[in-house]
Structures are given as structure tokens and as C-alpha cells.
Tab-separated table of C-alpha atoms in Angstrom:
chain	number	residue	atom	x	y	z
A	997	MET	CA	24.290	52.835	31.494
A	998	GLU	CA	20.477	52.756	31.447
A	999	ASN	CA	20.471	50.085	28.786
A	1000	LEU	CA	22.680	47.914	30.963
A	1001	TYR	CA	20.256	48.147	33.887
A	1002	LEU	CA	17.361	47.570	31.528
A	1003	GLN	CA	19.014	44.451	30.186
A	1004	LYS	CA	19.586	43.152	33.730
A	1005	VAL	CA	15.922	43.697	34.645
A	1006	LEU	CA	14.771	41.956	31.479
A	1007	GLU	CA	17.067	39.033	32.314
A	1008	GLY	CA	15.231	38.639	35.628
A	1009	ASP	CA	17.240	40.746	38.072
A	1010	VAL	CA	14.275	42.731	39.386
A	1011	SER	CA	16.317	44.555	42.051
A	1012	LYS	CA	18.033	46.573	39.292
A	1013	PHE	CA	14.739	48.331	38.593
A	1014	SER	CA	15.362	50.453	41.714
A	1015	PHE	CA	17.914	52.377	39.629
A	1016	PHE	CA	15.062	53.764	37.494
A	1017	ILE	CA	12.910	54.518	40.546
A	1018	GLU	CA	15.680	56.516	42.201
A	1019	LYS	CA	16.489	58.365	39.015
A	1020	TYR	CA	12.990	59.321	37.875
A	1021	LYS	CA	10.797	59.432	40.987
A	1022	ASP	CA	11.147	63.159	41.769
A	1023	MET	CA	10.827	64.430	38.232
A	1024	SER	CA	7.841	62.202	37.498
A	1025	PHE	CA	6.320	63.377	40.775
A	1026	SER	CA	6.714	67.003	39.642
A	1027	ILE	CA	5.009	66.184	36.346
A	1028	ALA	CA	2.157	64.269	38.005
A	1029	PHE	CA	1.674	67.014	40.582
A	1030	ARG	CA	1.509	69.708	37.902
A	1031	ILE	CA	-1.337	67.811	36.267
A	1032	THR	CA	-3.314	66.791	39.357
A	1033	ASN	CA	-2.392	69.611	41.780
A	1034	ASN	CA	-2.579	67.057	44.596
A	1035	ARG	CA	0.380	65.428	46.379
A	1036	GLU	CA	-1.358	62.150	47.302
A	1037	ASP	CA	-2.742	61.648	43.807
A	1038	ALA	CA	0.626	62.468	42.275
A	1039	GLU	CA	2.412	59.947	44.500
A	1040	GLU	CA	-0.127	57.264	43.640
A	1041	ILE	CA	0.232	58.031	39.929
A	1042	VAL	CA	4.019	57.733	40.099
A	1043	GLN	CA	3.736	54.392	41.917
A	1044	ASP	CA	1.261	53.057	39.352
A	1045	SER	CA	3.398	54.354	36.505
A	1046	PHE	CA	6.465	52.484	37.752
A	1047	LEU	CA	4.386	49.310	37.990
A	1048	LYS	CA	2.978	49.830	34.497
A	1049	ALA	CA	6.472	50.484	33.160
A	1050	PHE	CA	7.780	47.306	34.775
A	1051	LYS	CA	4.914	45.205	33.432
A	1052	SER	CA	5.330	46.497	29.896
A	1053	LEU	CA	9.120	46.661	29.866
A	1054	ASN	CA	9.178	44.014	27.142
A	1055	SER	CA	7.333	46.344	24.793
A	1056	PHE	CA	9.848	49.166	25.326
A	1057	ARG	CA	11.738	49.901	22.112
A	1058	SER	CA	15.450	50.382	22.711
A	1059	ASP	CA	15.638	53.106	20.020
A	1060	ALA	CA	13.578	55.395	22.301
A	1061	THR	CA	14.843	56.816	25.584
A	1062	PHE	CA	13.516	55.322	28.794
A	1063	SER	CA	12.743	58.761	30.263
A	1064	THR	CA	10.518	59.817	27.341
A	1065	TRP	CA	8.714	56.480	27.358
A	1066	PHE	CA	8.242	56.586	31.133
A	1067	TYR	CA	7.118	60.239	31.286
A	1068	ARG	CA	4.513	59.409	28.660
A	1069	ILE	CA	3.129	56.730	30.977
A	1070	VAL	CA	3.104	59.246	33.873
A	1071	VAL	CA	1.380	61.931	31.792
A	1072	ASN	CA	-1.283	59.545	30.475
A	1073	SER	CA	-1.988	58.141	33.955
A	1074	ALA	CA	-2.201	61.618	35.473
A	1075	LEU	CA	-4.420	62.952	32.690
A	1076	SER	CA	-6.844	60.041	32.958
A	1077	LYS	CA	-7.088	60.669	36.717
A	1078	GLN	CA	-7.451	64.423	36.198
A	1079	LYS	CA	-10.344	63.981	33.742
A	1080	ARG	CA	-12.510	62.865	36.643
A	1081	ARG	CA	-11.891	66.182	38.434
A	1082	LYS	CA	-13.140	69.672	37.701
A	1083	PRO	CA	-10.263	71.978	36.806
A	1084	GLY	CA	-9.977	75.212	38.813
A	1085	THR	CA	-8.094	77.463	36.436
A	1086	VAL	CA	-8.202	81.167	35.541
A	1087	ASN	CA	-9.023	82.324	31.998
A	1088	ILE	CA	-6.270	84.557	30.626
A	1089	ASP	CA	-5.610	85.979	27.182
A	1090	PRO	CA	-1.817	85.978	26.780
A	1091	ASP	CA	-1.956	88.076	23.590
A	1092	THR	CA	-2.860	91.187	25.588
A	1093	VAL	CA	0.516	91.287	27.375
A	1094	PRO	CA	3.734	92.557	25.761
A	1095	ASP	CA	7.048	90.711	26.198
A	1096	SER	CA	8.472	93.749	28.043
A	1097	ALA	CA	6.222	92.985	31.035
A	1098	ILE	CA	8.136	89.738	31.540
A	1099	GLU	CA	11.310	91.685	32.309
A	1100	GLN	CA	9.546	93.653	35.005
A	1101	VAL	CA	8.085	90.563	36.667
A	1102	ALA	CA	11.382	88.718	36.458
A	1103	SER	CA	13.296	91.487	38.204
A	1104	VAL	CA	10.750	91.705	41.041
A	1105	TYR	CA	10.760	87.922	41.330
A	1106	LYS	CA	14.554	87.827	41.617
A	1107	SER	CA	14.454	90.232	44.551
A	1108	LEU	CA	12.205	87.896	46.554
A	1109	ALA	CA	13.413	85.430	49.174
A	1110	LYS	CA	13.772	81.793	48.025
A	1111	ALA	CA	10.769	80.609	50.044
A	1112	ASP	CA	8.609	83.371	48.562
A	1113	GLN	CA	9.821	82.563	45.070
A	1114	GLN	CA	8.762	78.928	45.557
A	1115	LYS	CA	5.384	80.008	46.936
A	1116	TYR	CA	4.637	82.410	44.061
A	1117	ILE	CA	5.732	80.102	41.276
A	1118	ASN	CA	3.793	77.150	42.699
A	1119	ASP	CA	0.700	79.346	43.129
A	1120	ALA	CA	1.053	80.673	39.603
A	1121	LEU	CA	1.450	77.211	38.102
A	1122	GLY	CA	-1.550	76.017	40.100
A	1123	ASN	CA	-3.695	78.620	38.365
A	1124	LEU	CA	-2.705	77.608	34.856
A	1125	ASP	CA	-4.404	75.028	32.639
A	1126	VAL	CA	-3.210	71.441	33.041
A	1127	GLU	CA	-1.648	71.488	29.582
A	1128	ASP	CA	0.194	74.770	30.218
A	1129	ARG	CA	1.566	73.522	33.538
A	1130	LEU	CA	2.683	70.290	31.970
A	1131	LEU	CA	4.405	71.952	29.015
A	1132	LEU	CA	6.244	74.461	31.200
A	1133	THR	CA	7.378	71.722	33.564
A	1134	LEU	CA	8.621	69.503	30.766
A	1135	TYR	CA	10.332	72.261	28.805
A	1136	TYR	CA	11.801	74.542	31.470
A	1137	LEU	CA	12.124	72.355	34.554
A	1138	ASN	CA	12.839	68.961	33.065
A	1139	GLU	CA	14.600	70.508	30.048
A	1140	ASN	CA	13.108	68.061	27.583
A	1141	SER	CA	13.592	68.850	23.909
A	1142	MET	CA	10.667	69.750	21.620
A	1143	GLU	CA	10.920	66.285	20.035
A	1144	GLU	CA	10.695	64.574	23.418
A	1145	ILE	CA	7.776	66.722	24.563
A	1146	ALA	CA	5.981	66.008	21.293
A	1147	GLU	CA	6.428	62.287	21.941
A	1148	ILE	CA	5.342	62.528	25.595
A	1149	THR	CA	2.266	64.693	25.012
A	1150	SER	CA	1.296	63.675	21.451
A	1151	ILE	CA	1.200	67.359	20.418
A	1152	SER	CA	2.783	68.281	17.082
A	1153	LYS	CA	6.134	70.096	17.205
A	1154	GLN	CA	4.817	73.149	15.313
A	1155	LEU	CA	1.961	73.577	17.753
A	1156	LEU	CA	4.182	72.974	20.773
A	1157	LYS	CA	6.342	76.051	20.237
A	1158	MET	CA	3.296	78.292	20.141
A	1159	LYS	CA	1.672	76.572	23.126
A	1160	ILE	CA	4.803	76.907	25.271
A	1161	HIS	CA	5.118	80.577	24.316
A	1162	ARG	CA	1.508	81.244	25.357
A	1163	ALA	CA	1.830	79.184	28.545
A	1164	ARG	CA	4.920	81.172	29.518
A	1165	LYS	CA	3.101	84.467	28.994
A	1166	LYS	CA	0.138	83.273	31.028
A	1167	MET	CA	2.481	82.247	33.825
A	1168	TYR	CA	4.035	85.712	33.904
A	1169	ILE	CA	0.597	87.369	33.961
A	1170	ILE	CA	-0.485	85.300	36.969
A	1171	LEU	CA	2.881	85.781	38.644
A	1172	GLU	CA	2.587	89.550	38.206
A	1173	LYS	CA	-0.936	89.555	39.640
A	1174	LYS	CA	0.104	87.438	42.613
A	1175	ILE	CA	3.122	89.585	43.441
A	1176	LYS	CA	1.156	92.819	42.985
A	1177	SER	CA	-1.735	91.732	45.171
A	1178	GLU	CA	0.646	90.540	47.885
A	1179	THR	CA	2.662	93.759	47.954
A	1180	HIS	CA	-0.600	95.753	47.865
A	1181	ASN	CA	-1.831	93.828	50.925
A	1182	LEU	CA	1.433	94.535	52.747
A	1183	LEU	CA	1.143	98.279	52.045
B	268	MET	CA	15.062	91.373	26.763
B	269	ASN	CA	15.581	88.970	23.863
B	270	THR	CA	14.050	85.499	23.513
B	271	SER	CA	17.134	83.761	24.851
B	272	ASP	CA	17.104	85.939	27.993
B	273	ILE	CA	13.411	85.236	28.522
B	274	GLU	CA	14.103	81.522	28.150
B	275	ASN	CA	16.879	81.676	30.748
B	276	VAL	CA	14.884	83.762	33.197
B	277	THR	CA	11.878	81.456	32.862
B	278	ARG	CA	14.103	78.418	33.368
B	279	HIS	CA	15.535	80.051	36.485
B	280	ILE	CA	12.074	80.912	37.827
B	281	LEU	CA	10.657	77.457	37.144
B	282	ALA	CA	13.646	75.800	38.798
B	283	GLU	CA	12.030	76.850	42.079
B	284	SER	CA	8.934	74.826	41.235
B	285	LYS	CA	10.789	71.522	41.463
B	286	LEU	CA	9.100	69.105	43.825
B	287	GLU	CA	10.390	66.110	45.714
B	288	LEU	CA	8.598	63.108	47.120
B	289	GLU	CA	8.310	63.404	50.861
B	290	ASN	CA	7.768	59.709	51.476
B	291	PRO	CA	11.192	58.244	52.419
B	292	ASP	CA	9.911	54.689	51.868
B	293	PHE	CA	8.644	55.381	48.377
B	294	SER	CA	11.328	53.391	46.556
B	295	ASN	CA	11.011	50.404	48.910
B	296	LEU	CA	7.244	50.464	48.559
B	297	VAL	CA	7.389	50.448	44.767
B	298	MET	CA	10.068	47.750	44.738
B	299	HIS	CA	7.945	45.616	47.073
B	300	LYS	CA	4.964	45.926	44.707
B	301	ILE	CA	7.152	45.153	41.715
B	302	ARG	CA	8.565	42.030	43.381
B	303	ARG	CA	5.034	40.871	44.183
B	304	VAL	CA	3.906	41.417	40.591
B	305	ASN	CA	6.975	39.625	39.301
B	306	ARG	CA	6.468	36.679	41.656
B	307	LYS	CA	2.859	36.261	40.510
B	308	LYS	CA	3.950	36.418	36.885
B	309	THR	CA	6.703	33.859	37.479
B	310	ILE	CA	4.382	31.467	39.324
B	311	LEU	CA	1.787	31.708	36.546
B	312	HIS	CA	4.430	31.101	33.907
B	313	HIS	CA	5.911	28.123	35.783
B	314	THR	CA	2.468	26.619	36.445
B	315	GLY	CA	1.659	26.662	32.745
B	316	LEU	CA	5.059	25.234	31.928
B	317	PHE	CA	4.899	22.423	34.520
B	318	PHE	CA	1.358	21.425	33.590
B	319	SER	CA	2.176	21.176	29.916
B	320	MET	CA	5.404	19.282	30.665
B	321	LEU	CA	3.586	16.752	32.868
B	322	PHE	CA	0.810	16.331	30.294
B	323	VAL	CA	3.343	15.709	27.550
B	324	ILE	CA	5.282	13.213	29.693
B	325	ASP	CA	2.065	11.329	30.561
B	326	ALA	CA	0.915	11.361	26.943
B	327	LEU	CA	4.288	9.944	25.882
B	328	ILE	CA	4.075	7.201	28.526
B	329	ILE	CA	0.550	6.238	27.368
B	330	ALA	CA	1.636	6.333	23.718
B	331	GLY	CA	4.672	4.168	24.574
B	332	LEU	CA	2.518	1.626	26.368
B	333	LYS	CA	0.122	1.509	23.401
B	334	ILE	CA	2.927	1.064	20.891
B	335	LEU	CA	4.517	-1.682	22.959
B	336	LYS	CA	1.047	-3.173	23.545
B	337	ILE	CA	1.497	-3.277	27.286
B	338	ASN	CA	-1.718	-3.417	29.318
B	339	VAL	CA	-0.917	-2.239	32.855
B	340	THR	CA	-4.194	-3.497	34.355
B	341	ASP	CA	-3.580	-7.007	32.972
B	342	MET	CA	-0.137	-6.995	34.556
B	343	CYS	CA	-1.562	-6.061	37.911
B	344	SER	CA	-4.515	-8.306	38.751
B	345	ASN	CA	-5.323	-6.552	42.040
B	346	VAL	CA	-5.793	-3.190	40.325
B	347	ASN	CA	-7.840	-4.832	37.596
B	348	ALA	CA	-10.141	-6.464	40.164
B	349	PHE	CA	-10.509	-3.182	42.010
B	350	ILE	CA	-11.427	-1.265	38.844
B	351	HIS	CA	-13.842	-3.976	37.806
B	352	GLU	CA	-15.562	-3.886	41.182
B	353	PHE	CA	-15.515	-0.103	41.349
B	354	SER	CA	-16.977	0.337	37.871
B	355	PHE	CA	-20.041	-1.689	38.855
B	356	SER	CA	-20.606	0.190	42.094
B	357	ILE	CA	-20.984	3.608	40.415
B	358	PRO	CA	-23.613	4.717	37.860
B	359	GLY	CA	-21.560	4.746	34.629
B	360	ARG	CA	-18.226	4.378	32.910
B	361	SER	CA	-18.090	8.096	31.979
B	362	SER	CA	-18.451	9.035	35.634
B	363	LEU	CA	-15.574	6.691	36.496
B	364	LEU	CA	-13.410	8.269	33.799
B	365	PHE	CA	-14.304	11.709	35.039
B	366	GLN	CA	-13.297	10.787	38.578
B	367	PHE	CA	-10.002	9.347	37.380
B	368	PHE	CA	-9.375	12.492	35.370
B	369	MET	CA	-10.114	14.716	38.393
B	370	ALA	CA	-7.816	12.654	40.588
B	371	TYR	CA	-5.130	12.926	37.910
B	372	ILE	CA	-5.521	16.732	37.757
B	373	PHE	CA	-5.323	16.986	41.552
B	374	VAL	CA	-2.128	14.950	41.626
B	375	LEU	CA	-0.650	17.148	38.884
B	376	ALA	CA	-1.738	20.311	40.724
B	377	GLY	CA	-0.022	19.013	43.871
B	378	ILE	CA	3.197	18.363	41.993
B	379	VAL	CA	3.052	21.806	40.320
B	380	TRP	CA	2.373	23.483	43.670
B	381	GLY	CA	5.375	21.716	45.221
B	382	LEU	CA	7.629	22.719	42.340
B	383	ASN	CA	6.415	26.328	42.547
B	384	ARG	CA	7.114	26.436	46.292
B	385	LEU	CA	10.584	25.117	45.665
B	386	LEU	CA	11.274	27.726	42.998
B	387	ALA	CA	9.705	30.530	45.058
B	388	SER	CA	12.112	29.904	47.937
B	389	ARG	CA	15.021	30.028	45.499
B	390	TYR	CA	13.613	33.244	43.961
B	391	LYS	CA	13.395	34.890	47.413
B	392	LEU	CA	17.048	34.112	48.050
B	393	ARG	CA	18.012	35.621	44.714
B	394	ASN	CA	16.048	38.919	44.952
């Protein structure tokens, strides 16, 4: 299906490119936002990425998937924009937390209202490193495979597994802290 | 909790972090920019193509006239007299050639511009 639209665009039917915009705009926005932590910047990055993708469509290899190729453009654009900004993250050592703590956090999280869940998870992600946020978004939200993430981020597959594991732990630590501090404030 | 459970729970938790673009005109805006980029690219491509085509046609005409030993200025005495008079009224022959060349380029540019306008209107109808 995608290849058909791609072929049409390459043949000069520019209007068919809207298919790709509609399909990938929200997910690429999520990725760009997780890197920049700013809605305006993320929207601008997604716009620029679509333009870049259109301009270099001729160089796209048909043996790769369009999504992987496009997300790579989004990630690179967002990272180059992010480099100019000072990151505001929290230093956490994920090795100090056992896996059993995850169960506890998950059960408390499940009991929260949907709006609160969204608030906590977005806050928690906002406090992680750019790389951790990106990896969690690609792996758990976008459900990309390890191979695809390796291609998008240029991180080796062996290293990816470990990085995702650590990022997940860090996320649970922050989530636990956020939930605890909020319930403490309420009491 | 085994690894698979943790994976599922994390996937469930992160599903709530999905974001959507709030700008309802986003797609139209991007498509507008893409059309503009494409139009510029097409015009540039056509300009190059038309210029080279016109140069080749003119070169072939000149080569044909040379081969057939046809001197256009001899055939047209009025033009010959004008050139003769004009060449004496300006400082040098190279300047005259330069001015002819510039005039030639301007005429070509006019033709290319007209052709591009014609194609652009057809392009707008198509996209």
C-alpha cells in the first residue's frame, strides 16, 4: 500500500504525499516531543522532517520501511535542535531498585484516573534523559522492533536491550516518586 | 512479576503518553509547503531544460547555415547596413558581440519564462 503511494509521489502526483502525513504525523510528533519537551518545537520539527523526507524521497531505498527511514529523520532533526538547549533531567541510578518495586508502582498507577495517569507518565518521561525518553517511546509506545530502533537511533542492538531495561527502571523510579509525593501532599 | 508482565504493564502505562498534534491545519500546511518546494524544483528543472534545448536548436541552425554556406546578412541588405553602421558607432567589435549575446539571452529568458508560466498553470490544475 505504502509503496503504491510512494510510487505515485515519485511519478509526480504530489497530493498523494498527504497519505504519509496523515499516517505518521502524530507518532512523529510524540517522538519529537519526547526529545525536545516542547510542543511548538516538536511541531516545527515534524513539519521540517516531512519536507526533508519529500525532498530526499529519491534517495529512499525500497528495501527499508518508510516509517523507519522517516523516524530517523525526525530523531536526527529533533536531536540537532535539542543540542542547543540545556537538558533538565534528574540523575538516577536504576541499579539500586529491584524489579519487585515495578509491580507496586504499576498497581498504584492502575488505580489512578485516566487524566492522572496521563499527567504522571508525561511528568515522569519529562524527567528522564532524552535518550531514555526516546527509547521508551519507540519501543513501548510505537512498538518498533529492536532492529528498527537500532536503525533509527544508530545504537547497536546489544546495547539497546540494556539501555531500554535501564530506561524502564528509571521511569518507574520517577513515577514512584511522583505518585508518592502527590499522595503525601494530599494527606 | 516476570519480564513479559513487566513489558505488558510498561506498554500499558506508556500508552497514556501518546500525544496528538493539536493544529487541525497541520496536514494542509505541510502539503502547501511541499507543493511550493515541488513547484520551485519543477521550474528550475524546466528552465535548465528549455535553455539547453534552445541553445542546441540555435547551434544547429548556425551549424546548418555554415554547412550550406548561407550568409544571412548578405541576403538581407538592410540588416547588413544597420550592423555596419552600428559597429562604427560603438567602441569595439567585442562590445557589439557582447550586446548581441545579452539581447539573445534576454530573448531566450523571455521564452523560457513564458513556457514556465504555461506549464505552471497546467501544474496548478493537476495538483
